[in-house]
Coordinates of C-alpha atoms and ligand atoms in Angstrom, one line a residue:
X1 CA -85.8 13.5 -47.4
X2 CA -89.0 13.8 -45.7
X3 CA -89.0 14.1 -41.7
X4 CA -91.7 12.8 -39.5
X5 CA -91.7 12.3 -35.7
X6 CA -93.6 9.6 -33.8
X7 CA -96.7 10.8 -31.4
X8 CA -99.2 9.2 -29.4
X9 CA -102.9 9.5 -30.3
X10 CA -103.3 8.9 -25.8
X11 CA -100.8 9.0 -23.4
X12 CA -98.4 6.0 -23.8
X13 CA -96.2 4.4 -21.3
X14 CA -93.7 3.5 -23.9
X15 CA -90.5 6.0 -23.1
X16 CA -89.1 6.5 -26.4
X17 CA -91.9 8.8 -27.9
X18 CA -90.9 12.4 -27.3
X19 CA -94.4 13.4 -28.0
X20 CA -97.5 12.5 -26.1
X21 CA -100.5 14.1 -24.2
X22 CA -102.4 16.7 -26.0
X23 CA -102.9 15.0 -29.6
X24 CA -104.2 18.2 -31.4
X25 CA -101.9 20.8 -29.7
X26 CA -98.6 18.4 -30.3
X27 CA -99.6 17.8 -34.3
X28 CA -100.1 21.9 -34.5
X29 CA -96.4 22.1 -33.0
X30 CA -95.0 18.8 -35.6
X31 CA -96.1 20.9 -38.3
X32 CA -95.2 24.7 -37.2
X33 CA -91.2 23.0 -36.5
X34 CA -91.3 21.6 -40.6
X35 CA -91.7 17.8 -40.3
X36 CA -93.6 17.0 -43.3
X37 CA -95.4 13.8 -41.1
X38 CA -96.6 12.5 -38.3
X39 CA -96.1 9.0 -37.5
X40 CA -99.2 7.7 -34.9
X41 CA -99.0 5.2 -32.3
X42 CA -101.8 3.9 -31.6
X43 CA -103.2 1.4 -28.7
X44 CA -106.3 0.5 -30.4
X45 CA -107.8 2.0 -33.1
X46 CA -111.7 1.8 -31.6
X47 CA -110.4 4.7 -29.1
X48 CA -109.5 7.2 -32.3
X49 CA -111.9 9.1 -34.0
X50 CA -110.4 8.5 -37.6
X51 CA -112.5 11.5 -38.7
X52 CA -111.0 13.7 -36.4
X53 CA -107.4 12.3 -37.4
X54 CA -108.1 13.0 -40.6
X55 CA -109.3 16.4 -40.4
X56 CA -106.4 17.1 -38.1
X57 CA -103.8 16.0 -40.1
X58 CA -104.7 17.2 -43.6
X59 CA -105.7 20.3 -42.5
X60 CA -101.8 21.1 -41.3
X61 CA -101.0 18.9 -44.4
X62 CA -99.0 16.6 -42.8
X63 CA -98.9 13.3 -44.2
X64 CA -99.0 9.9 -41.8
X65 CA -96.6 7.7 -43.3
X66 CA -97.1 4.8 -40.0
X67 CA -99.3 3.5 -37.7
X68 CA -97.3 2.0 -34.2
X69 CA -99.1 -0.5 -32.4
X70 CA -96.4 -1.9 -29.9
X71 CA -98.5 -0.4 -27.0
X72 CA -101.2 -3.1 -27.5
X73 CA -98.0 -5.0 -26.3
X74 CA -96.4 -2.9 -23.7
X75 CA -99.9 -2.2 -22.0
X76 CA -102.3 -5.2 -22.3
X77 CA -99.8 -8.1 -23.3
X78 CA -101.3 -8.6 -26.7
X79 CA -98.9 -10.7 -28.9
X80 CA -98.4 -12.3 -32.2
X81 CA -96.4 -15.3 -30.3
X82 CA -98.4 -16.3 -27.0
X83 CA -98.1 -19.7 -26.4
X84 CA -102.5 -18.4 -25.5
X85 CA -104.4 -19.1 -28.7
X86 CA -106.7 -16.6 -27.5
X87 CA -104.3 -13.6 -27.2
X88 CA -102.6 -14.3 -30.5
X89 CA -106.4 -14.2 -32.0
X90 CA -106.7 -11.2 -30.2
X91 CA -103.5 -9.6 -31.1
X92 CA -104.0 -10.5 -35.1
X93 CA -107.3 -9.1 -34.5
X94 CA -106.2 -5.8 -33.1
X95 CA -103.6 -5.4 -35.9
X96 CA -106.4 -6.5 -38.6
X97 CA -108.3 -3.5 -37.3
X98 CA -105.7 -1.1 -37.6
X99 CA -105.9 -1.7 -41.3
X100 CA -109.0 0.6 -42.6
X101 CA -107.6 3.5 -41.0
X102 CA -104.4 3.2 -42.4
X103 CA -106.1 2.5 -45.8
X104 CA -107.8 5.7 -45.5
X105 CA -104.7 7.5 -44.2
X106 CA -102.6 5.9 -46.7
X107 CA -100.1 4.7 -44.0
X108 CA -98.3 1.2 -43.4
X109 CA -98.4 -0.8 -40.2
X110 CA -96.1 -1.2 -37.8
X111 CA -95.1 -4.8 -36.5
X112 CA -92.8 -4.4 -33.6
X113 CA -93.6 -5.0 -30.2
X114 CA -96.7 -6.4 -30.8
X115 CA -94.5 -9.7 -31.6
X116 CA -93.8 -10.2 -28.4
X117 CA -91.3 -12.6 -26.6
X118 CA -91.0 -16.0 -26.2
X119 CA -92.8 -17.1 -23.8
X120 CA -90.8 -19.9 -20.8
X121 CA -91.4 -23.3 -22.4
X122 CA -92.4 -22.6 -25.7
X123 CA -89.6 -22.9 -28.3
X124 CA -88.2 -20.0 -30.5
X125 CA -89.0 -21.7 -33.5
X126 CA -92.7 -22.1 -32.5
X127 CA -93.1 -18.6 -31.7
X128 CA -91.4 -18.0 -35.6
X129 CA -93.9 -20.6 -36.7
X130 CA -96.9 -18.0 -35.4
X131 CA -95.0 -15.3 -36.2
X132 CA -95.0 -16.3 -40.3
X133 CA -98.9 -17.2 -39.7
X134 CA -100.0 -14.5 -38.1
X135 CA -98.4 -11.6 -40.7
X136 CA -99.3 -13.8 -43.4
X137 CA -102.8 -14.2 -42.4
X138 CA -102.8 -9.8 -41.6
X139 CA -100.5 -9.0 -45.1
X140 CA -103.7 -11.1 -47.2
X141 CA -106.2 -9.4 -45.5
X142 CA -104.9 -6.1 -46.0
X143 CA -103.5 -6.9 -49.8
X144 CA -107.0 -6.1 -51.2
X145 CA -106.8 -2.4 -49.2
X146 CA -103.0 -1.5 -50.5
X147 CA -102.0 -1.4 -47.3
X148 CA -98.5 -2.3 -46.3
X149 CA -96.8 -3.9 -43.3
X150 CA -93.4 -2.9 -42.0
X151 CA -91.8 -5.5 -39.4
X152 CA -89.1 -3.8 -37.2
X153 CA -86.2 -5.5 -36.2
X154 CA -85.2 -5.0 -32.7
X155 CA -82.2 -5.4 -29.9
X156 CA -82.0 -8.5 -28.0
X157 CA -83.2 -6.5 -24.7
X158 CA -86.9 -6.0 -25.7
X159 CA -87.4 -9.2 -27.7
X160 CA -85.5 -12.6 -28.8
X161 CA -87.5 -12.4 -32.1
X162 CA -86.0 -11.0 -35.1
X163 CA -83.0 -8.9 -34.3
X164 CA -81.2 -7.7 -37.5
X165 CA -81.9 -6.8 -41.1
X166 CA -80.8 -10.2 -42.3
X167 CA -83.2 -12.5 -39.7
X168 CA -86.0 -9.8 -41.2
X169 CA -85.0 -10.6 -44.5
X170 CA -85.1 -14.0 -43.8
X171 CA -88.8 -14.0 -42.3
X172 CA -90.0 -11.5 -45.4
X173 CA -88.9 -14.7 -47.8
X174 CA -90.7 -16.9 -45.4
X175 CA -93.8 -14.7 -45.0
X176 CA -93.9 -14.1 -48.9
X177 CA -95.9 -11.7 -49.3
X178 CA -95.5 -8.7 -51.3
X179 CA -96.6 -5.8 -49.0
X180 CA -94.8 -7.0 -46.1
X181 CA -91.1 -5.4 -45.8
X182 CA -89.0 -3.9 -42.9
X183 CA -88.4 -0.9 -40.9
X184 CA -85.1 0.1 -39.5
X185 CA -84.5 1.8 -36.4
X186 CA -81.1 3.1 -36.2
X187 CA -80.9 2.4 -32.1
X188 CA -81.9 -0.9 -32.5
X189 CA -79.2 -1.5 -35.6
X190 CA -76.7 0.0 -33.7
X191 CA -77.1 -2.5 -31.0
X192 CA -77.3 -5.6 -33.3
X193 CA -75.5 -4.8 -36.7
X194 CA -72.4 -5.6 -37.6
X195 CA -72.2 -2.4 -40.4
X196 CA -75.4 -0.2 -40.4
X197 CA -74.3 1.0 -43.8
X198 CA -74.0 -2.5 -44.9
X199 CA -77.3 -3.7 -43.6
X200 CA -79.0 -1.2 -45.6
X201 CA -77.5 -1.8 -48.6
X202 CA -78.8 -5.4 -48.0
X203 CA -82.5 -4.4 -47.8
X204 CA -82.8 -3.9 -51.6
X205 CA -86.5 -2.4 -51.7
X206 CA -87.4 -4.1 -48.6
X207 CA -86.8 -0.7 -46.5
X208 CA -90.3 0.1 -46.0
X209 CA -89.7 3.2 -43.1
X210 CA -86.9 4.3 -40.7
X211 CA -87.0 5.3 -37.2
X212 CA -83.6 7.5 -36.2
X213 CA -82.8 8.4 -32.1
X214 CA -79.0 8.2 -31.8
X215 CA -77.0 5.8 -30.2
X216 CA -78.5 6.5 -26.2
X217 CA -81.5 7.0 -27.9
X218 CA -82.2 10.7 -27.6
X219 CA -82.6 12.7 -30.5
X220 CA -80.4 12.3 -33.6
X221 CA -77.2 14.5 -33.0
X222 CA -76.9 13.8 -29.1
X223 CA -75.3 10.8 -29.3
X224 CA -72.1 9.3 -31.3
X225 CA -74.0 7.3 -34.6
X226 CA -73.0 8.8 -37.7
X227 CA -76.1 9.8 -38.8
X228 CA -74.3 11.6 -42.5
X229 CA -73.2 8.5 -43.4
X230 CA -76.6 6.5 -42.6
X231 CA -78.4 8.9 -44.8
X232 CA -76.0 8.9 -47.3
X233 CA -76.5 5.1 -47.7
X234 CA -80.5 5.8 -47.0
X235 CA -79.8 8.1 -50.6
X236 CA -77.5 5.6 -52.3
X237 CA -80.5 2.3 -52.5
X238 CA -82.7 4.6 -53.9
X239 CA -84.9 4.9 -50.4
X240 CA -87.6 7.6 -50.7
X241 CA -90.0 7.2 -47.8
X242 CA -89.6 8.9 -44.2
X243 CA -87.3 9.0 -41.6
X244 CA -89.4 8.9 -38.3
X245 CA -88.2 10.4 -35.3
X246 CA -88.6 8.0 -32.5
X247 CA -86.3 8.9 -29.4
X248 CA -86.6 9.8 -25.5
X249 CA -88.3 13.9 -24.4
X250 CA -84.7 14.2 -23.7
X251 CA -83.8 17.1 -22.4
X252 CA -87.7 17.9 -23.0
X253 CA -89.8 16.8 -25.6
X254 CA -90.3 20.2 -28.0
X255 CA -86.2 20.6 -27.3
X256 CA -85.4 17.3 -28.4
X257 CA -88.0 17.4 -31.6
X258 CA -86.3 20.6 -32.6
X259 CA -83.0 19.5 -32.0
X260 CA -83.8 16.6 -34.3
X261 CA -85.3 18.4 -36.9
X262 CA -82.4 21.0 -37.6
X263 CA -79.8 18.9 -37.4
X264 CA -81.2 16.1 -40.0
X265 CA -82.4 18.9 -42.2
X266 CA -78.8 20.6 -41.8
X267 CA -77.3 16.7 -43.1
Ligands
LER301 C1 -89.3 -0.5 -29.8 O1 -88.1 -0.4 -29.2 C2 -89.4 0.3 -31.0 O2 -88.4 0.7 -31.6 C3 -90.8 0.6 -31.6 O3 -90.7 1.2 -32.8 C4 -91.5 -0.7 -31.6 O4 -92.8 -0.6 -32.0
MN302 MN1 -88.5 1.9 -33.4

């Protein structure tokens, strides 16, 4: 299975990325402790130099399997389901823009966060009504490019929008697009499945990427998931892209990305 761990191109306010600060420096270590990617969160792709991503990456041949964009969220409010026309523009803009880098990187994009929450007085089915517009409108612009979008269901404390497999599955028939499927995050599914085992098996080809932290969300093996048998099922549908470490710099950030690392690889 191939191991990547989530970092942040700048520093990021978002707690559960173990990895964040020096860009360069943190990519040298990813690679030196075996993962075979890096998966990038990224605010706004006019502050990276792709060039310099690039470089950086290929050269310690580590593949970027993702591009994160919940901190266009989490630090300026940006969201696919304001009840502001303006700020969704803005926020289908942003994601639009993510696209040529992960085109050029070969990676998917995250939808997360960046959905946002329902905001007082507008109704949950118009913020899924802009939700099914605004990834439609971003999966046919990037269609032409190859580029894929992964929309990541999550608990019922960060967002009312989309919290299991079967909602996602429900909004990938709506959205009906091709390179739009779903990325699971084994905190949030542990919060809002009723079998994680089962909700994989349910995702057909739909499982697009995987985020593990365990159960508190610190690295996988500090909590109480059962992270043999969610990899076992990973293995069983035939799922062959990465698992992503996303989890809290708990009990410090190398620690926790080297605990993470040797006890997946020893699964
Ligand atoms: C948020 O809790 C999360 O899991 C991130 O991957 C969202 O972008
Ligand atoms: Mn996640």
């Amino acid at each position: 299975m191939k191991l990547s761990i989530v970092l942040s191109t700048h520093a990021a306010q978002f707690q559960a990325v173990a990895l964040k600060g020096d860009f360069a420096a943190s990519v040298a270590k990813v690679a030196a402790w075996g993962f075979d990617g890096v998966e990038v969160a990224i605010r706004d792709p006019a502050l990276v130099d792709s060039d310099e991503l690039a470089r950086l990456v290929s050269g310690l041949d580590l593949i970027v399997p993702a591009i994160g964009t919940g901190q266009a969220w989490g630090e300026e409010g940006l969201s696919l389901t304001s009840d502001d026309e303006e700020v969704r523009a803005r926020a289908i803009e942003r994601i639009r823009s993510h696209v040529p880098l992960a085109a050029r990187l070969d990676a998917m994009i995250i939808l997360g966060l960046i959905r946002g929450v329902t905001p007082e007085g507008q109704t949950h089915q118009q913020s899924m009504t802009y939700l099914v517009e605004a990834i439609r409108e971003c999966a046919n612009v990037a269609a032409e490019t190859g580029v894929r979008f992964a929309l990541e269901p999550m608990n019922r404390y960060e967002t009312d929008l989309i919290h299991t497999v079967a909602e996602g599955m429900d909004l990938i028939e709506k959205v009906g697009a091709e390179n739009f499927g779903l990325l699971l995050d084994t905190f949030h599914m542990n919060i809002e499945e009723p079998s994680i085992e089962e909700s994989i098996r349910s995702c057909g080809d739909r499982i697009f990427h995987v985020h593990v932290a365990d159960s508190n969300r610190w690295h996988p093996g500090a909590g109480h998931l059962d992270f043999a048998a969610i990899l076992a099922t990973l293995q069983e549908v035939g799922y062959e892209g990465f698992i992503s470490g996303e989890f809290m710099p708990v009990p410090d950030p190398d620690t926790a990305a080297e605990r993470s690392i040797a006890f997946l690889r020893e699964l």
